[in-house]
CSV table of N, CA and C in Angstrom, one decimal:
chain,number,residue,atom,x,y,z
V,1,UNK,N,-28.9,27.0,1.7
V,1,UNK,CA,-28.9,25.7,2.3
V,1,UNK,C,-29.1,24.6,1.3
V,2,UNK,N,-30.0,24.9,0.3
V,2,UNK,CA,-30.3,23.9,-0.8
V,2,UNK,C,-29.0,23.7,-1.6
V,3,UNK,N,-28.4,24.9,-1.8
V,3,UNK,CA,-27.2,24.8,-2.6
V,3,UNK,C,-26.1,23.9,-2.0
V,4,UNK,N,-25.9,24.1,-0.7
V,4,UNK,CA,-25.0,23.3,0.1
V,4,UNK,C,-25.3,21.8,0.1
V,5,UNK,N,-26.6,21.5,0.2
V,5,UNK,CA,-27.0,20.1,0.1
V,5,UNK,C,-26.7,19.5,-1.3
V,6,UNK,N,-26.9,20.3,-2.3
V,6,UNK,CA,-26.7,19.8,-3.6
V,6,UNK,C,-25.2,19.6,-3.9
V,7,UNK,N,-24.3,20.4,-3.3
V,7,UNK,CA,-22.9,20.2,-3.4
V,7,UNK,C,-22.5,19.0,-2.7
V,8,UNK,N,-23.0,18.8,-1.5
V,8,UNK,CA,-22.7,17.6,-0.7
V,8,UNK,C,-23.2,16.3,-1.4
V,9,UNK,N,-24.4,16.3,-2.0
V,9,UNK,CA,-24.9,15.2,-2.7
V,9,UNK,C,-24.0,14.9,-3.9
V,10,UNK,N,-23.6,15.9,-4.6
V,10,UNK,CA,-22.8,15.7,-5.8
V,10,UNK,C,-21.4,15.1,-5.4
V,11,UNK,N,-20.9,15.6,-4.3
V,11,UNK,CA,-19.6,15.1,-3.8
V,11,UNK,C,-19.7,13.6,-3.4
V,12,UNK,N,-20.8,13.3,-2.7
V,12,UNK,CA,-21.0,11.9,-2.4
V,12,UNK,C,-21.2,10.9,-3.6
V,13,UNK,N,-21.9,11.4,-4.6
V,13,UNK,CA,-22.1,10.6,-5.8
V,13,UNK,C,-20.8,10.4,-6.5
V,14,UNK,N,-20.0,11.5,-6.6
V,14,UNK,CA,-18.8,11.4,-7.4
V,14,UNK,C,-17.8,10.5,-6.6
V,15,UNK,N,-17.8,10.5,-5.3
V,15,UNK,CA,-16.9,9.6,-4.5
V,15,UNK,C,-17.3,8.2,-4.6
V,16,UNK,N,-18.6,8.0,-4.7
V,16,UNK,CA,-19.1,6.6,-4.9
V,16,UNK,C,-18.7,6.0,-6.2
V,17,UNK,N,-18.7,6.9,-7.2
V,17,UNK,CA,-18.4,6.5,-8.6
V,17,UNK,C,-16.9,6.2,-8.6
V,18,UNK,N,-16.1,7.0,-8.0
V,18,UNK,CA,-14.6,6.9,-8.0
V,18,UNK,C,-14.1,5.8,-7.2
V,19,UNK,N,-14.8,5.3,-6.1
V,19,UNK,CA,-14.3,4.2,-5.3
V,19,UNK,C,-13.5,4.7,-4.2
V,20,UNK,N,-12.3,5.3,-4.4
V,20,UNK,CA,-11.4,5.8,-3.4
V,20,UNK,C,-10.3,6.6,-4.0
V,21,UNK,N,-9.6,7.3,-3.2
V,21,UNK,CA,-8.5,8.1,-3.7
V,21,UNK,C,-7.3,7.8,-2.7
V,22,UNK,N,-6.2,7.5,-3.2
V,22,UNK,CA,-5.0,7.3,-2.4
V,22,UNK,C,-4.2,8.6,-2.3
V,23,UNK,N,-4.2,9.3,-1.2
V,23,UNK,CA,-3.6,10.6,-1.1
V,23,UNK,C,-2.1,10.5,-0.7
V,24,UNK,N,-1.7,9.3,-0.2
V,24,UNK,CA,-0.3,9.2,0.1
V,24,UNK,C,0.1,7.7,0.0
V,25,UNK,N,1.3,7.4,-0.6
V,25,UNK,CA,1.7,6.0,-0.8
V,25,UNK,C,3.3,6.1,-0.7
V,26,UNK,N,3.8,5.4,0.3
V,26,UNK,CA,5.3,5.4,0.5
V,26,UNK,C,5.7,4.0,1.0
V,27,UNK,N,7.0,3.8,0.7
V,27,UNK,CA,7.7,2.5,1.2
V,27,UNK,C,8.8,2.8,2.1
V,28,UNK,N,8.9,2.1,3.2
V,28,UNK,CA,10.0,2.3,4.1
V,28,UNK,C,10.9,1.0,4.1
V,29,UNK,N,12.2,1.2,3.8
V,29,UNK,CA,13.0,0.0,3.8
V,29,UNK,C,13.3,-0.4,5.2
V,30,UNK,N,13.4,-1.7,5.4
V,30,UNK,CA,13.7,-2.2,6.8
V,30,UNK,C,14.7,-3.3,6.6
V,31,UNK,N,14.9,-4.0,7.7
V,31,UNK,CA,15.9,-5.1,7.8
V,31,UNK,C,15.2,-6.3,7.2
V,32,UNK,N,15.5,-6.7,6.0
V,32,UNK,CA,15.0,-7.9,5.4
V,32,UNK,C,13.5,-7.7,5.1
V,33,UNK,N,13.0,-6.5,5.0
V,33,UNK,CA,11.6,-6.3,4.7
V,33,UNK,C,11.4,-4.9,4.1
V,34,UNK,N,10.2,-4.7,3.6
V,34,UNK,CA,9.8,-3.4,3.1
V,34,UNK,C,8.4,-3.1,3.7
V,35,UNK,N,8.2,-2.0,4.4
V,35,UNK,CA,6.9,-1.7,4.9
V,35,UNK,C,6.3,-0.6,4.0
V,36,UNK,N,5.1,-1.0,3.5
V,36,UNK,CA,4.3,0.0,2.6
V,36,UNK,C,3.3,0.6,3.5
V,37,UNK,N,3.1,1.9,3.3
V,37,UNK,CA,2.1,2.7,4.1
V,37,UNK,C,1.4,3.6,3.1
V,38,UNK,N,0.0,3.6,3.2
V,38,UNK,CA,-0.7,4.5,2.4
V,38,UNK,C,-2.0,5.0,3.1
V,39,UNK,N,-2.5,6.1,2.6
V,39,UNK,CA,-3.7,6.7,3.2
V,39,UNK,C,-4.7,6.9,2.1
V,40,UNK,N,-5.9,6.4,2.3
V,40,UNK,CA,-7.0,6.5,1.3
V,40,UNK,C,-8.0,7.4,1.9
V,41,UNK,N,-8.8,8.0,0.9
V,41,UNK,CA,-9.9,8.9,1.3
V,41,UNK,C,-11.1,8.5,0.6
V,42,UNK,N,-12.3,8.5,1.2
V,42,UNK,CA,-13.6,8.3,0.6
V,42,UNK,C,-13.7,6.9,0.0
V,43,UNK,N,-13.6,5.9,0.9
V,43,UNK,CA,-13.8,4.5,0.4
V,43,UNK,C,-15.3,4.1,0.3
V,44,UNK,N,-15.9,4.7,-0.6
V,44,UNK,CA,-17.4,4.4,-0.7
V,44,UNK,C,-17.7,3.1,-1.4
V,45,UNK,N,-17.0,2.9,-2.5
V,45,UNK,CA,-17.3,1.7,-3.4
V,45,UNK,C,-16.1,0.8,-3.5
V,46,UNK,N,-15.2,0.8,-2.5
V,46,UNK,CA,-13.9,0.2,-2.7
V,46,UNK,C,-14.0,-1.2,-2.1
V,47,UNK,N,-13.5,-2.2,-2.9
V,47,UNK,CA,-13.4,-3.6,-2.4
V,47,UNK,C,-12.0,-3.8,-1.7
V,48,UNK,N,-10.9,-3.2,-2.2
V,48,UNK,CA,-9.6,-3.4,-1.6
V,48,UNK,C,-8.5,-2.9,-2.5
V,49,UNK,N,-7.3,-3.3,-2.0
V,49,UNK,CA,-6.1,-2.9,-2.7
V,49,UNK,C,-5.3,-4.1,-3.1
V,50,UNK,N,-4.9,-4.2,-4.4
V,50,UNK,CA,-4.0,-5.2,-4.8
V,50,UNK,C,-2.6,-4.6,-4.8
V,51,UNK,N,-1.7,-5.2,-3.9
V,51,UNK,CA,-0.4,-4.8,-3.8
V,51,UNK,C,0.5,-5.5,-4.8
V,52,UNK,N,1.2,-4.7,-5.6
V,52,UNK,CA,2.0,-5.2,-6.7
V,52,UNK,C,3.4,-4.9,-6.5
V,53,UNK,N,4.3,-5.8,-6.9
V,53,UNK,CA,5.8,-5.6,-6.8
V,53,UNK,C,6.5,-6.2,-8.0
V,54,UNK,N,7.6,-5.5,-8.4
V,54,UNK,CA,8.4,-6.0,-9.5
V,54,UNK,C,9.8,-5.5,-9.3
V,55,UNK,N,10.7,-6.1,-10.2
V,55,UNK,CA,12.1,-5.8,-10.2
V,55,UNK,C,12.4,-4.7,-11.2
V,56,UNK,N,11.4,-4.3,-12.0
V,56,UNK,CA,11.6,-3.2,-13.0
V,56,UNK,C,10.2,-2.5,-13.1
V,57,UNK,N,10.2,-1.4,-13.8
V,57,UNK,CA,9.0,-0.6,-13.9
V,57,UNK,C,7.9,-1.2,-14.8
V,58,UNK,N,8.2,-2.2,-15.6
V,58,UNK,CA,7.3,-2.7,-16.6
V,58,UNK,C,6.6,-4.0,-16.2
V,59,UNK,N,7.2,-4.8,-15.4
V,59,UNK,CA,6.7,-6.1,-15.0
V,59,UNK,C,6.4,-6.2,-13.5
V,60,UNK,N,5.2,-5.8,-13.1
V,60,UNK,CA,4.8,-5.9,-11.7
V,60,UNK,C,3.8,-7.0,-11.6
V,61,UNK,N,3.9,-7.8,-10.5
V,61,UNK,CA,3.0,-8.9,-10.3
V,61,UNK,C,2.3,-8.7,-9.0
V,62,UNK,N,1.2,-9.4,-8.9
V,62,UNK,CA,0.4,-9.3,-7.6
V,62,UNK,C,1.1,-10.0,-6.5
V,63,UNK,N,1.3,-9.2,-5.4
V,63,UNK,CA,1.9,-9.7,-4.2
V,63,UNK,C,0.9,-10.2,-3.2
V,64,UNK,N,-0.2,-9.4,-3.0
V,64,UNK,CA,-1.2,-9.7,-2.0
V,64,UNK,C,-2.4,-8.8,-2.3
V,65,UNK,N,-3.5,-9.1,-1.5
V,65,UNK,CA,-4.7,-8.2,-1.6
V,65,UNK,C,-5.0,-7.8,-0.2
V,66,UNK,N,-5.3,-6.5,0.0
V,66,UNK,CA,-5.6,-6.0,1.3
V,66,UNK,C,-7.1,-5.5,1.2
V,67,UNK,N,-8.0,-6.0,2.0
V,67,UNK,CA,-9.4,-5.7,2.0
V,67,UNK,C,-9.5,-4.2,2.5
V,68,UNK,N,-10.5,-3.5,1.9
V,68,UNK,CA,-10.8,-2.2,2.4
V,68,UNK,C,-11.4,-2.2,3.8
V,69,UNK,N,-11.3,-1.2,4.5
V,69,UNK,CA,-11.8,-1.2,5.9
V,69,UNK,C,-13.3,-0.8,6.0
V,70,UNK,N,-13.8,-0.5,4.9
V,70,UNK,CA,-15.3,-0.2,4.9
V,70,UNK,C,-15.6,1.2,4.2
V,71,UNK,N,-16.8,1.5,4.1
V,71,UNK,CA,-17.3,2.7,3.5
V,71,UNK,C,-17.0,3.9,4.4
V,72,UNK,N,-15.9,4.6,4.2
V,72,UNK,CA,-15.6,5.7,5.0
V,72,UNK,C,-15.4,7.0,4.1
V,73,UNK,N,-15.7,8.1,4.7
V,73,UNK,CA,-15.6,9.4,4.0
V,73,UNK,C,-14.2,10.0,4.3
V,74,UNK,N,-13.8,9.9,5.5
V,74,UNK,CA,-12.5,10.5,6.0
V,74,UNK,C,-11.3,9.7,5.5
V,75,UNK,N,-10.2,10.0,6.1
V,75,UNK,CA,-8.9,9.3,5.8
V,75,UNK,C,-8.8,8.0,6.5
V,76,UNK,N,-8.3,7.0,5.8
V,76,UNK,CA,-8.0,5.7,6.4
V,76,UNK,C,-6.6,5.3,6.1
V,77,UNK,N,-5.9,4.8,7.1
V,77,UNK,CA,-4.5,4.5,6.9
V,77,UNK,C,-4.3,2.9,6.9
V,78,UNK,N,-3.4,2.5,6.0
V,78,UNK,CA,-3.1,1.1,5.9
V,78,UNK,C,-1.6,0.9,6.0
V,79,UNK,N,-1.2,-0.3,6.4
V,79,UNK,CA,0.2,-0.7,6.5
V,79,UNK,C,0.3,-2.2,6.0
V,80,UNK,N,1.3,-2.4,5.2
V,80,UNK,CA,1.5,-3.8,4.7
V,80,UNK,C,3.0,-4.1,4.7
V,81,UNK,N,3.4,-5.2,5.2
V,81,UNK,CA,4.8,-5.6,5.3
V,81,UNK,C,5.2,-6.7,4.3
V,82,UNK,N,6.1,-6.4,3.4
V,82,UNK,CA,6.6,-7.4,2.5
V,82,UNK,C,7.9,-8.0,3.1
V,83,UNK,N,7.7,-9.2,3.6
V,83,UNK,CA,8.8,-10.0,4.2
V,83,UNK,C,9.4,-10.9,3.2
V,84,UNK,N,9.1,-10.9,2.0
V,84,UNK,CA,9.6,-11.8,1.0
V,84,UNK,C,10.6,-11.2,0.0
V,85,UNK,N,11.3,-10.1,0.5
V,85,UNK,CA,12.3,-9.5,-0.3
V,85,UNK,C,13.5,-10.5,-0.3
V,86,UNK,N,14.2,-10.6,-1.5
V,86,UNK,CA,15.2,-11.6,-1.6
V,86,UNK,C,16.6,-11.0,-1.3
V,87,UNK,N,17.5,-11.8,-0.9
V,87,UNK,CA,18.8,-11.4,-0.5
V,87,UNK,C,19.6,-11.1,-1.8
V,88,UNK,N,19.9,-9.8,-1.9
V,88,UNK,CA,20.7,-9.3,-3.1
V,88,UNK,C,21.1,-7.9,-2.8
V,89,UNK,N,22.4,-7.7,-3.0
V,89,UNK,CA,22.9,-6.3,-2.8
V,89,UNK,C,22.4,-5.3,-3.8
V,90,UNK,N,22.0,-4.2,-3.4
V,90,UNK,CA,21.6,-3.1,-4.3
V,90,UNK,C,20.4,-3.3,-5.1
V,91,UNK,N,19.6,-4.3,-4.8
V,91,UNK,CA,18.4,-4.6,-5.6
V,91,UNK,C,17.3,-3.5,-5.2
V,92,UNK,N,16.7,-3.0,-6.2
V,92,UNK,CA,15.6,-2.0,-6.0
V,92,UNK,C,14.3,-2.7,-6.4
V,93,UNK,N,13.3,-2.6,-5.5
V,93,UNK,CA,11.9,-3.1,-5.7
V,93,UNK,C,11.0,-2.0,-6.1
V,94,UNK,N,10.1,-2.2,-7.0
V,94,UNK,CA,9.1,-1.3,-7.4
V,94,UNK,C,7.7,-1.8,-6.9
V,95,UNK,N,7.0,-0.8,-6.3
V,95,UNK,CA,5.7,-1.2,-5.8
V,95,UNK,C,4.6,-0.3,-6.4
V,96,UNK,N,3.4,-0.8,-6.5
V,96,UNK,CA,2.2,0.0,-6.9
V,96,UNK,C,1.0,-0.6,-6.3
V,97,UNK,N,0.0,0.2,-6.1
V,97,UNK,CA,-1.3,-0.3,-5.6
V,97,UNK,C,-2.3,-0.2,-6.7
V,98,UNK,N,-3.1,-1.3,-6.8
V,98,UNK,CA,-4.3,-1.3,-7.8
V,98,UNK,C,-5.5,-1.2,-6.9
V,99,UNK,N,-6.3,-0.2,-7.0
V,99,UNK,CA,-7.5,0.0,-6.3
V,99,UNK,C,-8.6,-0.8,-7.0
V,100,UNK,N,-9.3,-1.7,-6.3
V,100,UNK,CA,-10.3,-2.5,-7.0
V,100,UNK,C,-11.7,-2.1,-6.4
V,101,UNK,N,-12.6,-1.6,-7.2
V,101,UNK,CA,-13.9,-1.3,-6.8
V,101,UNK,C,-14.8,-2.5,-6.7
V,102,UNK,N,-15.9,-2.4,-6.0
V,102,UNK,CA,-16.8,-3.5,-5.8
V,102,UNK,C,-17.5,-3.8,-7.2
V,103,UNK,N,-17.6,-2.9,-8.1
V,103,UNK,CA,-18.2,-3.2,-9.4
V,103,UNK,C,-17.1,-3.7,-10.4
V,104,UNK,N,-15.9,-3.9,-10.0
V,104,UNK,CA,-14.9,-4.4,-10.9
V,104,UNK,C,-13.9,-3.4,-11.5
V,105,UNK,N,-14.2,-2.1,-11.4
V,105,UNK,CA,-13.3,-1.1,-11.9
V,105,UNK,C,-12.0,-1.0,-11.1
V,106,UNK,N,-11.0,-0.6,-11.8
V,106,UNK,CA,-9.7,-0.5,-11.2
V,106,UNK,C,-9.0,0.8,-11.5
V,107,UNK,N,-8.1,1.2,-10.6
V,107,UNK,CA,-7.3,2.4,-10.7
V,107,UNK,C,-6.0,2.1,-10.1
V,108,UNK,N,-4.9,2.6,-10.7
V,108,UNK,CA,-3.5,2.3,-10.2
V,108,UNK,C,-2.9,3.6,-9.7
V,109,UNK,N,-2.1,3.4,-8.6
V,109,UNK,CA,-1.4,4.5,-8.1
V,109,UNK,C,-0.1,4.7,-8.9
V,110,UNK,N,0.6,5.8,-8.6
V,110,UNK,CA,2.0,5.9,-9.1
V,110,UNK,C,2.9,4.9,-8.5
V,111,UNK,N,4.0,4.6,-9.2
V,111,UNK,CA,4.9,3.6,-8.7
V,111,UNK,C,5.9,4.2,-7.8
V,112,UNK,N,6.4,3.4,-6.8
V,112,UNK,CA,7.4,3.9,-5.9
V,112,UNK,C,8.6,2.9,-5.9
V,113,UNK,N,9.8,3.4,-5.6
V,113,UNK,CA,11.0,2.5,-5.5
V,113,UNK,C,11.5,2.4,-4.1
V,114,UNK,N,11.8,1.2,-3.7
V,114,UNK,CA,12.4,1.0,-2.4
V,114,UNK,C,13.6,0.0,-2.5
V,115,UNK,N,14.6,0.4,-1.7
V,115,UNK,CA,15.8,-0.4,-1.7
V,115,UNK,C,16.0,-0.9,-0.2
V,116,UNK,N,15.5,-2.2,0.1
V,116,UNK,CA,15.6,-2.7,1.4
V,116,UNK,C,17.0,-3.0,1.9
V,117,UNK,N,17.2,-3.0,3.2
V,117,UNK,CA,18.4,-3.4,3.8
V,117,UNK,C,18.4,-4.9,4.1
V,118,UNK,N,19.3,-5.6,3.4
V,118,UNK,CA,19.4,-7.0,3.5
V,118,UNK,C,20.5,-7.4,4.5
V,119,UNK,N,20.1,-8.2,5.5
V,119,UNK,CA,21.1,-8.6,6.5
V,119,UNK,C,21.5,-10.1,6.2
V,120,UNK,N,22.8,-10.4,6.1
V,120,UNK,CA,23.2,-11.7,5.9
V,120,UNK,C,23.6,-12.4,7.3
V,121,UNK,N,23.6,-11.6,8.3
V,121,UNK,CA,24.0,-12.1,9.6
V,121,UNK,C,22.8,-12.9,10.2
V,122,UNK,N,23.2,-14.1,10.7
V,122,UNK,CA,22.2,-15.0,11.3
V,122,UNK,C,22.2,-14.8,12.8
V,123,UNK,N,21.0,-14.6,13.3
V,123,UNK,CA,20.8,-14.4,14.8
V,123,UNK,C,20.9,-15.8,15.4
V,124,UNK,N,21.8,-15.9,16.4
V,124,UNK,CA,21.9,-17.2,17.1
V,124,UNK,C,21.7,-16.8,18.6
V,125,UNK,N,21.5,-17.9,19.4
V,125,UNK,CA,21.3,-17.6,20.8
V,125,UNK,C,22.4,-16.9,21.4
V,126,UNK,N,23.7,-17.3,21.1
V,126,UNK,CA,24.8,-16.6,21.6
V,126,UNK,C,24.9,-15.1,21.2
V,127,UNK,N,24.6,-14.8,20.0
V,127,UNK,CA,24.6,-13.4,19.6
V,127,UNK,C,23.5,-12.6,20.2
V,128,UNK,N,22.4,-13.2,20.5
V,128,UNK,CA,21.3,-12.5,21.2
V,128,UNK,C,21.7,-12.2,22.6
V,129,UNK,N,22.3,-13.2,23.3
V,129,UNK,CA,22.8,-13.0,24.7
V,129,UNK,C,23.8,-11.9,24.8
V,130,UNK,N,24.7,-11.9,23.8
V,130,UNK,CA,25.8,-10.9,23.8
V,130,UNK,C,25.3,-9.5,23.6
V,131,UNK,N,24.1,-9.3,23.1
V,131,UNK,CA,23.6,-8.0,22.9
V,131,UNK,C,23.2,-7.4,24.3
V,132,UNK,N,22.9,-8.2,25.3
V,132,UNK,CA,22.4,-7.8,26.6
V,132,UNK,C,23.5,-7.8,27.6
V,133,UNK,N,24.7,-8.0,27.3
V,133,UNK,CA,25.8,-8.0,28.3
V,133,UNK,C,26.3,-6.6,28.5
């Protein structure tokens, strides 16, 4: 029993030091948007996630900041929608998360590539009514 308590204590201390771990990070292309989804584990010392985006793998900029949901030991799921993708055929966007700890430490996830579907069609009242005929 003492041995098990020691292992649990060591695990909790190491998770508090690490801040959090992102076990899954993916991007789903949508119509004029990109939906980012990720799962984090053990958010003991985590302040939040800086969402970064770029047009190439070397120059990513901060897009937004998502606050952590709190000190959790289990899995926590997040969703973020990037509605600011620009109209351009064949453009690939690169995304990455920067995990920011409460003590200022940071860790970055692996980069993902997403190619959103861009629609140039404008929805008008007539086109919306025609969908329901």
